[in-house]
Coordinates of C-alpha atoms (C1' of nucleotides) in Angstrom, one line a residue:
Chain A
M1 CA 63.8 -110.1 75.1
D2 CA 66.7 -108.9 77.1
T3 CA 67.3 -105.9 79.3
L4 CA 69.0 -103.9 76.5
A5 CA 66.0 -104.1 74.3
R6 CA 64.0 -102.2 76.9
K7 CA 66.0 -99.0 76.5
K8 CA 63.5 -96.3 75.7
D9 CA 65.9 -93.5 74.5
P10 CA 67.9 -94.6 71.5
S11 CA 69.9 -91.4 71.7
A12 CA 71.3 -92.4 75.1
P13 CA 75.1 -92.4 74.9
V14 CA 76.6 -95.8 74.4
K15 CA 79.2 -96.5 77.0
R16 CA 82.1 -98.8 76.3
D17 CA 84.6 -100.5 78.6
H18 CA 88.4 -100.3 78.2
I19 CA 88.4 -102.9 75.4
G20 CA 85.4 -101.5 73.5
N21 CA 82.6 -103.8 74.7
R22 CA 79.2 -102.1 75.0
I23 CA 77.9 -101.5 78.5
D24 CA 74.5 -100.7 79.7
F25 CA 73.4 -100.1 83.2
S26 CA 69.9 -101.2 83.6
P27 CA 67.8 -103.2 86.0
C28 CA 67.3 -107.0 86.0
S29 CA 63.5 -107.0 86.1
G30 CA 63.1 -108.1 82.5
C31 CA 65.9 -110.7 82.5
N32 CA 65.2 -113.6 80.2
I33 CA 67.3 -116.1 82.1
H34 CA 66.7 -115.1 85.6
E35 CA 65.6 -118.6 86.7
M36 CA 68.9 -120.1 85.5
A37 CA 71.2 -117.4 86.6
L38 CA 73.1 -116.4 89.7
C39 CA 70.3 -114.2 90.9
Q40 CA 67.7 -117.0 90.7
A41 CA 67.5 -117.5 94.4
L42 CA 66.9 -113.9 95.3
S43 CA 63.7 -112.1 96.4
C44 CA 62.4 -109.1 94.6
H45 CA 63.9 -106.9 97.3
E46 CA 67.3 -108.5 97.1
L47 CA 67.2 -108.4 93.3
K48 CA 67.0 -104.7 93.6
G49 CA 70.2 -104.6 95.6
L50 CA 71.9 -106.7 93.0
S51 CA 70.7 -104.8 90.1
A52 CA 72.2 -101.6 91.6
I53 CA 75.7 -102.9 91.0
V54 CA 75.1 -104.9 87.8
A55 CA 76.0 -103.7 84.3
N56 CA 74.8 -105.3 81.1
I57 CA 77.5 -105.7 78.6
E58 CA 77.6 -106.7 74.9
V59 CA 80.6 -108.5 73.6
A60 CA 81.3 -109.0 69.9
K61 CA 82.2 -112.3 68.4
G62 CA 85.9 -113.0 69.1
A63 CA 86.1 -110.3 71.7
T64 CA 87.8 -110.9 75.0
L65 CA 85.8 -110.7 78.3
I66 CA 88.6 -111.5 80.6
N67 CA 92.3 -112.2 80.5
E68 CA 94.0 -114.9 82.5
T69 CA 96.6 -112.6 84.0
D70 CA 94.3 -109.7 84.7
Q71 CA 93.2 -108.4 88.1
A72 CA 89.8 -110.1 88.8
E73 CA 87.5 -107.2 89.0
F74 CA 84.3 -108.7 87.8
L75 CA 82.0 -111.7 87.9
F76 CA 79.9 -112.3 84.8
N77 CA 76.6 -114.1 84.1
V78 CA 76.1 -115.0 80.4
T79 CA 72.6 -114.0 79.3
Q80 CA 72.8 -114.5 75.5
G81 CA 75.3 -116.1 73.1
S82 CA 78.2 -118.2 74.2
V83 CA 81.7 -118.0 75.6
K84 CA 84.8 -120.1 75.7
L85 CA 87.2 -120.2 78.7
Y86 CA 90.8 -121.2 78.2
K87 CA 94.3 -121.4 79.6
L88 CA 97.5 -121.0 77.6
M89 CA 100.9 -122.5 78.0
P90 CA 104.0 -120.4 77.3
D91 CA 104.5 -122.0 73.9
G92 CA 100.9 -121.4 72.8
R93 CA 99.3 -124.7 73.6
R94 CA 95.8 -124.0 74.6
Q95 CA 93.3 -125.9 76.8
I96 CA 89.7 -124.8 76.7
T97 CA 88.2 -125.5 80.1
G98 CA 84.6 -124.8 79.3
F99 CA 82.0 -123.5 76.9
L100 CA 79.4 -121.2 78.5
F101 CA 75.8 -120.6 77.5
P102 CA 73.0 -118.4 78.9
G103 CA 72.8 -118.9 82.7
D104 CA 76.4 -119.8 83.2
F105 CA 78.7 -117.5 85.1
L106 CA 82.4 -116.8 84.9
G107 CA 85.0 -114.9 86.8
I108 CA 86.3 -117.4 89.3
A109 CA 89.6 -116.1 90.7
L110 CA 92.5 -117.2 92.8
N111 CA 94.3 -114.4 94.7
D112 CA 92.3 -111.8 92.9
R113 CA 93.6 -113.0 89.5
Y114 CA 91.4 -114.7 87.0
A115 CA 92.2 -118.3 86.5
Y116 CA 91.5 -118.3 82.8
S117 CA 90.8 -116.1 79.8
A118 CA 87.3 -115.8 78.2
E119 CA 86.3 -115.0 74.7
A120 CA 82.9 -114.7 73.0
L121 CA 82.1 -117.3 70.4
E122 CA 79.5 -115.2 68.9
A123 CA 77.7 -111.9 69.7
T124 CA 77.2 -112.3 73.4
K125 CA 75.5 -110.4 76.3
A126 CA 76.3 -110.8 80.0
C127 CA 75.5 -109.3 83.4
R128 CA 78.7 -107.9 85.0
F129 CA 79.1 -107.6 88.7
P130 CA 82.0 -105.9 90.4
R131 CA 83.6 -108.5 92.7
K132 CA 84.3 -106.0 95.4
E133 CA 80.8 -104.8 95.8
M134 CA 79.6 -108.3 95.3
E135 CA 81.5 -109.4 98.4
G136 CA 79.5 -106.9 100.5
L137 CA 76.2 -108.1 99.0
L138 CA 77.1 -111.7 99.7
R139 CA 77.3 -110.9 103.3
E140 CA 73.9 -109.3 103.3
M141 CA 72.4 -112.0 101.1
P142 CA 73.2 -115.5 102.3
E143 CA 70.9 -116.8 99.7
L144 CA 73.1 -115.4 97.0
E145 CA 76.2 -117.0 98.4
H146 CA 74.3 -120.3 98.7
R147 CA 73.4 -120.0 95.1
L148 CA 76.9 -119.2 94.1
L149 CA 78.2 -122.2 96.1
S150 CA 75.8 -124.5 94.3
M151 CA 76.8 -123.2 90.9
V152 CA 80.5 -123.5 91.6
S153 CA 80.0 -127.0 93.0
N154 CA 78.2 -127.9 89.8
E155 CA 81.1 -126.5 87.8
L156 CA 83.4 -128.7 89.8
V157 CA 81.5 -131.8 89.1
L158 CA 81.6 -131.0 85.4
A159 CA 85.3 -130.3 85.6
Q160 CA 85.9 -133.8 87.1
E161 CA 83.9 -135.4 84.4
Q162 CA 86.0 -133.5 81.9
M163 CA 89.2 -134.9 83.6
L164 CA 87.9 -138.4 83.0
L165 CA 87.3 -137.5 79.4
L166 CA 90.7 -135.9 78.9
G167 CA 92.7 -138.6 80.7
R168 CA 91.0 -141.8 79.7
K169 CA 88.7 -141.5 76.7
T170 CA 89.5 -142.2 73.1
A171 CA 89.0 -139.5 70.4
Q172 CA 85.6 -141.0 69.4
E173 CA 84.5 -141.2 73.0
K174 CA 85.6 -137.6 73.6
L175 CA 83.6 -136.3 70.6
C176 CA 80.5 -138.3 71.5
S177 CA 80.7 -137.2 75.1
F178 CA 81.0 -133.6 74.0
L179 CA 78.1 -133.7 71.5
K180 CA 75.9 -135.6 74.0
G181 CA 76.7 -132.9 76.6
L182 CA 75.8 -130.1 74.2
Y183 CA 72.7 -131.9 73.2
D184 CA 71.5 -132.7 76.7
R185 CA 71.9 -129.0 77.7
R186 CA 70.1 -127.9 74.6
V187 CA 67.2 -130.2 75.1
K188 CA 66.9 -129.1 78.7
R189 CA 66.3 -125.5 77.6
F190 CA 64.4 -126.3 74.4
P191 CA 62.7 -129.7 74.7
G192 CA 62.0 -131.6 71.6
T193 CA 64.9 -130.4 69.5
S194 CA 67.4 -132.7 67.9
S195 CA 69.3 -129.8 66.3
V196 CA 72.1 -128.3 68.3
P197 CA 74.1 -125.2 67.5
L198 CA 77.8 -125.6 67.4
P199 CA 79.1 -122.0 67.7
M200 CA 82.7 -123.1 68.2
S201 CA 85.3 -124.0 65.6
R202 CA 86.9 -127.5 65.1
S203 CA 90.0 -126.1 66.6
D204 CA 88.1 -124.9 69.7
M205 CA 86.6 -128.4 70.0
G206 CA 90.0 -129.9 69.7
D207 CA 91.4 -127.6 72.4
F208 CA 88.5 -128.6 74.7
L209 CA 88.9 -132.3 74.1
G210 CA 92.7 -132.6 74.0
L211 CA 92.8 -133.4 70.3
T212 CA 94.0 -131.7 67.1
T213 CA 91.7 -130.0 64.6
E214 CA 92.4 -132.8 62.2
T215 CA 91.4 -135.6 64.6
V216 CA 88.2 -133.8 65.4
S217 CA 87.4 -133.4 61.8
R218 CA 88.2 -137.1 61.0
T219 CA 86.2 -138.3 64.0
M220 CA 83.2 -136.2 63.0
T221 CA 83.3 -137.6 59.5
N222 CA 83.2 -141.1 61.1
L223 CA 80.3 -140.3 63.3
K224 CA 78.5 -139.0 60.3
K225 CA 79.2 -142.2 58.3
K226 CA 78.0 -144.3 61.2
G227 CA 74.7 -142.4 61.3
V228 CA 75.2 -141.0 64.8
V229 CA 74.9 -137.3 63.8
A230 CA 74.3 -135.2 60.7
L231 CA 75.7 -131.9 59.8
P232 CA 73.0 -130.1 57.9
S233 CA 74.9 -126.8 57.8
K234 CA 78.0 -125.2 59.2
G235 CA 77.5 -124.6 62.9
I236 CA 74.7 -127.1 63.4
V237 CA 74.6 -130.8 64.4
N238 CA 71.6 -133.0 64.3
V239 CA 71.7 -135.9 66.7
V240 CA 70.4 -138.8 64.6
N241 CA 70.9 -141.7 67.0
Y242 CA 71.0 -140.5 70.6
E243 CA 71.2 -144.0 72.0
L244 CA 74.2 -144.9 70.0
L245 CA 75.8 -141.5 70.8
S246 CA 75.4 -142.2 74.5
D247 CA 76.9 -145.6 74.2
L248 CA 79.9 -144.5 72.2
A249 CA 80.5 -141.7 74.7
E250 CA 81.0 -144.3 77.5
G251 CA 82.9 -146.7 75.3
V252 CA 80.1 -149.4 75.6
Chain B
M1 CA 98.2 -134.7 118.1
D2 CA 94.7 -135.3 116.9
T3 CA 91.3 -135.5 118.5
L4 CA 91.4 -139.2 118.8
A5 CA 94.5 -139.2 120.9
R6 CA 92.7 -137.3 123.6
K7 CA 90.4 -140.1 124.4
K8 CA 90.7 -140.8 128.1
D9 CA 89.0 -144.1 128.5
P10 CA 90.6 -146.8 126.4
S11 CA 87.8 -149.2 127.3
A12 CA 85.2 -147.0 125.7
P13 CA 83.4 -149.0 123.0
V14 CA 84.8 -148.5 119.5
K15 CA 82.1 -147.6 117.1
R16 CA 82.3 -148.5 113.5
D17 CA 80.3 -147.4 110.4
H18 CA 78.6 -149.7 107.9
I19 CA 81.9 -150.5 106.2
G20 CA 84.0 -151.0 109.3
N21 CA 85.7 -147.6 109.6
R22 CA 86.3 -146.5 113.2
I23 CA 84.3 -143.6 114.4
D24 CA 84.8 -141.3 117.3
F25 CA 82.5 -138.5 118.3
S26 CA 84.6 -135.8 120.0
P27 CA 84.9 -132.0 119.9
C28 CA 87.2 -130.1 117.6
S29 CA 89.0 -128.0 120.2
G30 CA 92.3 -129.8 119.9
C31 CA 92.3 -130.1 116.1
N32 CA 95.7 -130.1 114.5
I33 CA 94.7 -128.6 111.2
H34 CA 92.0 -126.2 112.3
E35 CA 93.6 -123.3 110.5
M36 CA 93.6 -125.1 107.1
A37 CA 90.2 -126.8 107.4
L38 CA 86.7 -126.0 106.7
C39 CA 86.1 -124.7 110.2
Q40 CA 89.0 -122.2 109.9
A41 CA 86.7 -119.2 109.6
L42 CA 84.6 -120.0 112.6
S43 CA 84.5 -118.3 116.0
C44 CA 84.8 -120.4 119.2
H45 CA 81.0 -120.3 119.7
E46 CA 80.3 -121.4 116.1
L47 CA 82.9 -124.1 116.4
K48 CA 80.9 -125.5 119.2
G49 CA 77.9 -125.8 117.0
L50 CA 79.9 -127.5 114.3
S51 CA 81.6 -129.9 116.7
A52 CA 78.1 -131.0 117.9
I53 CA 77.5 -132.7 114.5
V54 CA 81.0 -133.8 113.6
A55 CA 82.4 -137.3 114.0
N56 CA 86.0 -138.2 113.8
I57 CA 86.6 -141.3 111.6
E58 CA 89.6 -143.5 111.0
V59 CA 90.0 -145.1 107.7
A60 CA 92.5 -147.9 107.0
K61 CA 94.8 -147.9 104.0
G62 CA 92.9 -149.0 101.0
A63 CA 89.5 -148.5 102.7
T64 CA 86.7 -146.7 101.0
L65 CA 85.3 -143.4 102.3
I66 CA 82.7 -142.8 99.7
N67 CA 81.3 -144.5 96.7
E68 CA 80.5 -142.7 93.5
T69 CA 77.0 -144.0 93.3
D70 CA 76.1 -143.6 96.9
Q71 CA 73.6 -141.2 98.5
A72 CA 75.7 -138.2 99.6
E73 CA 75.2 -138.3 103.3
F74 CA 78.4 -136.7 104.5
L75 CA 81.0 -134.1 104.0
F76 CA 84.6 -134.9 105.1
N77 CA 87.6 -133.0 106.1
V78 CA 90.9 -134.9 106.0
T79 CA 92.9 -134.4 109.2
Q80 CA 95.6 -136.9 108.8
G81 CA 96.9 -139.2 106.0
S82 CA 95.8 -139.0 102.4
V83 CA 93.0 -139.9 100.1
K84 CA 92.5 -140.4 96.4
L85 CA 89.3 -139.4 94.5
Y86 CA 88.4 -141.2 91.4
K87 CA 85.8 -141.9 88.7
L88 CA 85.4 -145.2 86.9
M89 CA 84.2 -146.0 83.4
P90 CA 82.0 -149.1 82.8
D91 CA 85.0 -151.0 81.4
G92 CA 87.2 -150.2 84.4
R93 CA 89.2 -147.3 83.1
R94 CA 89.8 -145.0 86.0
Q95 CA 90.5 -141.3 86.3
I96 CA 91.8 -140.0 89.6
T97 CA 90.6 -136.5 90.0
G98 CA 92.6 -135.5 93.1
F99 CA 94.8 -136.5 95.9
L100 CA 93.8 -135.1 99.3
F101 CA 95.9 -134.2 102.3
P102 CA 95.2 -132.8 105.7
G103 CA 93.0 -129.7 105.4
D104 CA 91.3 -130.8 102.2
F105 CA 87.6 -131.7 102.1
L106 CA 85.6 -134.1 100.1
G107 CA 82.0 -134.9 99.6
I108 CA 80.8 -132.6 96.8
A109 CA 77.6 -134.0 95.4
L110 CA 75.3 -133.5 92.5
N111 CA 71.6 -134.3 93.1
D112 CA 72.5 -135.8 96.4
R113 CA 74.8 -138.4 94.8
Y114 CA 78.6 -138.3 95.2
A115 CA 80.4 -137.3 92.1
Y116 CA 83.3 -139.6 92.8
S117 CA 84.6 -142.4 94.9
A118 CA 87.2 -141.9 97.6
E119 CA 89.8 -144.3 99.1
A120 CA 92.5 -143.8 101.7
L121 CA 96.0 -144.1 100.4
E122 CA 97.3 -144.8 103.9
A123 CA 95.9 -144.9 107.5
T124 CA 93.8 -141.7 107.4
K125 CA 91.7 -139.7 109.8
A126 CA 88.9 -137.3 108.9
C127 CA 86.1 -135.1 110.3
R128 CA 82.8 -136.2 109.0
F129 CA 79.8 -133.9 108.8
P130 CA 76.3 -135.0 108.0
R131 CA 75.3 -132.9 104.9
K132 CA 71.7 -132.6 106.1
E133 CA 72.6 -131.0 109.4
M134 CA 75.4 -129.1 107.8
E135 CA 72.8 -127.4 105.6
G136 CA 71.1 -126.0 108.6
L137 CA 74.4 -124.8 110.1
L138 CA 75.3 -123.1 106.9
R139 CA 72.2 -121.0 107.2
E140 CA 73.2 -120.0 110.7
M141 CA 76.8 -119.5 109.9
P142 CA 77.4 -117.5 106.7
E143 CA 81.1 -117.5 107.5
L144 CA 81.1 -121.3 107.1
E145 CA 79.4 -121.1 103.8
H146 CA 81.8 -118.4 102.7
R147 CA 84.7 -120.6 103.7
L148 CA 83.2 -123.5 101.8
L149 CA 82.7 -121.4 98.7
S150 CA 86.3 -120.3 98.9
M151 CA 87.5 -123.9 99.2
V152 CA 85.3 -125.1 96.3
S153 CA 86.4 -122.3 94.1
N154 CA 90.0 -123.2 94.9
E155 CA 89.3 -126.8 93.9
L156 CA 87.8 -125.6 90.7
V157 CA 90.9 -123.6 89.8
L158 CA 93.0 -126.7 90.5
A159 CA 90.7 -128.8 88.3
Q160 CA 91.1 -126.4 85.4
E161 CA 94.9 -126.6 85.8
Q162 CA 94.6 -130.4 85.7
M163 CA 92.5 -130.1 82.5
L164 CA 95.4 -128.3 80.9
L165 CA 97.8 -131.0 82.1
L166 CA 95.6 -133.8 80.8
G167 CA 94.7 -132.3 77.5
R168 CA 97.9 -130.6 76.4
K169 CA 101.0 -131.7 78.3
T170 CA 103.5 -134.5 77.5
A171 CA 104.3 -137.3 79.8
Q172 CA 107.4 -135.6 81.2
E173 CA 105.5 -132.3 81.6
K174 CA 102.7 -134.1 83.4
L175 CA 105.1 -135.9 85.8
C176 CA 107.0 -132.7 86.5
S177 CA 103.8 -130.7 87.1
F178 CA 102.6 -133.3 89.5
L179 CA 105.8 -133.6 91.5
K180 CA 106.1 -129.8 91.6
G181 CA 102.5 -129.5 92.9
L182 CA 103.2 -132.1 95.6
Y183 CA 106.4 -130.4 96.5
D184 CA 104.9 -126.9 96.7
R185 CA 102.2 -128.1 98.9
R186 CA 104.6 -129.9 101.1
V187 CA 106.9 -126.9 101.5
K188 CA 103.9 -124.7 102.4
R189 CA 103.2 -126.9 105.4
F190 CA 106.8 -127.9 106.2
P191 CA 109.1 -125.2 105.0
G192 CA 112.6 -126.1 104.2
T193 CA 112.0 -129.7 103.1
S194 CA 113.1 -131.1 99.8
S195 CA 111.8 -134.5 100.6
V196 CA 108.2 -135.3 99.6
P197 CA 106.2 -138.3 100.6
L198 CA 104.6 -140.2 97.7
P199 CA 101.8 -142.3 99.3
M200 CA 100.3 -143.3 96.0
S201 CA 101.3 -146.1 93.6
R202 CA 102.7 -145.6 90.1
S203 CA 99.3 -146.8 88.9
D204 CA 97.6 -144.1 90.9
M205 CA 99.9 -141.5 89.5
G206 CA 99.2 -142.8 86.0
D207 CA 95.4 -142.7 86.5
F208 CA 95.8 -139.1 87.8
L209 CA 97.9 -138.0 84.9
G210 CA 96.3 -139.8 82.1
L211 CA 99.2 -142.2 81.6
T212 CA 99.9 -145.9 82.1
T213 CA 102.0 -147.3 85.0
E214 CA 104.8 -148.1 82.6
T215 CA 105.0 -144.6 81.2
V216 CA 105.1 -143.1 84.7
S217 CA 107.9 -145.5 85.7
R218 CA 109.9 -144.8 82.5
T219 CA 109.5 -141.0 82.9
M220 CA 110.4 -141.1 86.6
T221 CA 113.6 -143.0 85.6
N222 CA 114.4 -140.3 83.1
L223 CA 113.9 -137.5 85.6
K224 CA 116.2 -139.3 87.9
K225 CA 118.8 -139.6 85.2
K226 CA 118.5 -135.9 84.4
G227 CA 119.1 -135.1 88.0
V228 CA 115.7 -133.5 88.6
V229 CA 114.6 -135.8 91.4
A230 CA 116.0 -138.6 93.5
L231 CA 114.2 -141.6 94.9
P232 CA 115.9 -142.4 98.2
S233 CA 113.4 -145.0 99.2
K234 CA 110.0 -146.3 98.1
G235 CA 107.3 -143.7 98.7
I236 CA 109.7 -140.7 98.9
V237 CA 110.9 -138.2 96.3
N238 CA 113.6 -135.7 96.8
V239 CA 113.5 -132.6 94.6
V240 CA 117.1 -132.1 93.5
N241 CA 116.7 -129.3 91.0
Y242 CA 113.5 -127.4 91.6
E243 CA 114.2 -124.7 88.9
L244 CA 114.6 -127.4 86.3
L245 CA 111.5 -129.3 87.6
S246 CA 109.4 -126.1 87.2
D247 CA 110.7 -125.4 83.7
L248 CA 110.1 -129.0 82.5
A249 CA 106.6 -128.8 84.0
E250 CA 105.7 -125.9 81.7
G251 CA 107.6 -127.3 78.7
V252 CA 110.0 -124.4 78.7
Chain C
dC1 C1' 112.4 -167.7 103.3
dG2 C1' 109.3 -167.4 99.9
dC3 C1' 105.1 -165.7 98.0
dA4 C1' 102.4 -161.9 96.2
dC5 C1' 102.4 -157.7 94.4
dA6 C1' 104.6 -153.3 92.7
dA7 C1' 108.0 -151.3 89.8
dT8 C1' 111.1 -151.4 86.1
dT9 C1' 112.7 -152.4 81.6
dG10 C1' 112.3 -154.1 76.7
dA11 C1' 110.1 -154.8 72.1
dA12 C1' 106.3 -154.2 69.1
dA13 C1' 101.9 -152.0 68.0
dG14 C1' 98.5 -148.5 67.7
dT15 C1' 96.2 -144.2 68.2
dT16 C1' 96.8 -139.6 67.5
dA17 C1' 99.9 -135.8 66.0
dT18 C1' 102.3 -133.6 62.4
dC19 C1' 103.1 -132.1 57.9
dA20 C1' 101.0 -131.1 53.5
dA21 C1' 97.6 -130.3 50.2
dA22 C1' 93.0 -129.8 48.4
dC23 C1' 88.5 -128.2 49.2
dG24 C1' 84.7 -125.0 51.0
dT25 C1' 83.0 -120.9 52.9
dT26 C1' 82.9 -116.2 54.0
dG27 C1' 83.4 -111.6 53.2
dT28 C1' 85.3 -107.8 50.5
dG29 C1' 86.2 -105.0 46.7
dG30 C1' 86.2 -104.3 41.9
Chain D
dC1 C1' 77.2 -109.8 41.1
dC2 C1' 81.3 -112.1 40.5
dA3 C1' 86.2 -112.9 41.6
dC4 C1' 89.4 -113.6 44.8
dA5 C1' 91.7 -113.6 49.1
dA6 C1' 91.6 -115.3 53.7
dC7 C1' 90.4 -118.6 56.6
dG8 C1' 88.4 -122.9 58.3
dT9 C1' 87.6 -127.7 57.2
dT10 C1' 88.6 -132.0 55.2
dT11 C1' 91.5 -135.6 53.6
dG12 C1' 96.0 -138.1 52.9
dA13 C1' 100.6 -139.8 54.1
dT14 C1' 104.0 -140.3 57.5
dA15 C1' 106.0 -139.9 62.1
dA16 C1' 106.0 -140.1 67.0
dC17 C1' 104.7 -140.6 71.5
dT18 C1' 102.5 -143.6 74.4
dT19 C1' 100.3 -148.0 75.0
dT20 C1' 100.2 -152.8 75.0
dC21 C1' 102.2 -157.1 75.9
dA22 C1' 105.8 -159.6 78.1
dA23 C1' 109.5 -160.6 81.2
dT24 C1' 112.5 -159.3 84.9
dT25 C1' 113.6 -157.1 89.1
dG26 C1' 112.6 -155.3 93.6
dT27 C1' 109.9 -154.9 98.0
dG28 C1' 106.8 -156.0 101.8
dC29 C1' 104.7 -159.3 104.5
dG30 C1' 103.1 -163.8 106.4

DNA sequence: CGCACAATTGAAAGTTATCAAACGTTGTGG
DNA sequence: CCACAACGTTTGATAACTTTCAATTGTGCG
């Protein structure tokens, strides 16, 4: 149950931002992912301050949340769905720098410009904070800044692991590391599952792992043959042999 | 002029840490890189608090500052020299995740364990802060935490750029991006120079760029032939054609 | 001066990319 | 409800960039 579902008046006008995403301004008190989000560290009172500046937005599949070159106006916290972050080269080559799921935030900027673009992989919801007003709140709420630091540090550690993957791992190791990562995250939130949603395309996976679509596809087929994973239906992976998956991920 | 040079009594006992690095406990007031360091944002009074917990350490070329698996006891701020950060795979493959110069910090941890190893590329000096006591100071000095957040965010942006490099650029583009990055940094600190020190080995460069030593060497030779750079002596690059270097870095 | 190590250069091999085609899936419209 | 178009995925054959293996040259240090 998310904040949007608590709207009482269905006739309330639907607001949209400049690129057509739905926006709702409502409090955070019913947030489904509060304990994993930016606001996790806040007291009730502080939460009220934060919810005064937050907007809940809905983003359709394939819609853009932010654009690499844009002025960095907002910080986002994904509450539902999934998002891909990516950078583009002049000739169109693309590197996906991360896939985001509920609890993750986006909107890191350098010199008030976003460092990457972001696009929804599926119907997605997010909290949106204006960076400017956020700055003020950060000064009032050291806990919030502390939490943000811890989240960014975490991101940095993941980024460094991804560098190892991109620079030194083989195609098979890359795929296994990727699937293991998705699986571990999934199990953390929903213990006991072996089934993992795969909301991104093969091409997205390739652009995340520094491979082509074809190599991703071929390698997935191999992993299937080896009994590491199964693909019961499009957009779902089952981890059949986690032990093996982990070993292959590290090249053991 | 660094803090160590202000020691008045040469007969004072030299302290060393568990792996033999020299340690000196002295205040920060004469710091040569204060404006680019962690403590940049602090007032005189706050600086005093920080300098109470800081130690100045000297690390010999090739010596280890931190070990990936170690308990994360300290945060460091490089004041002189240079450092490489790296991660290792079980079979010895290595990914260098960053080269650090005066002003840069290291010591990011996940679950109180360092996320990477760090080794001095040359004779290096650094401020060392105990993380534990730092935590307390962070609570007292929101400015310090703010500064830390800004530095970590900056690191994250660089890491994402490096992912693009590792995942999508050719050997030549990688080398050019790397040299351009070093050059830009150098010029920022010492305007008007075209000469850039290269304290790392070809093998280090390879492990940073996801290439082998041989490919780095070959590509450097090509860039020399093309008149992009010159190698007047070991450990020095001259940027001859910056425009071209920039274009080649982006694959234009 | 000579040894040890780093860097360069060469030839051959290999992993992954590129080009191409077939196959599946999804969604739309007749 | 089916047909078909559009798009994503898989599979195949070939090519290319980078790696690997090997030898030579260069540099720093005892």
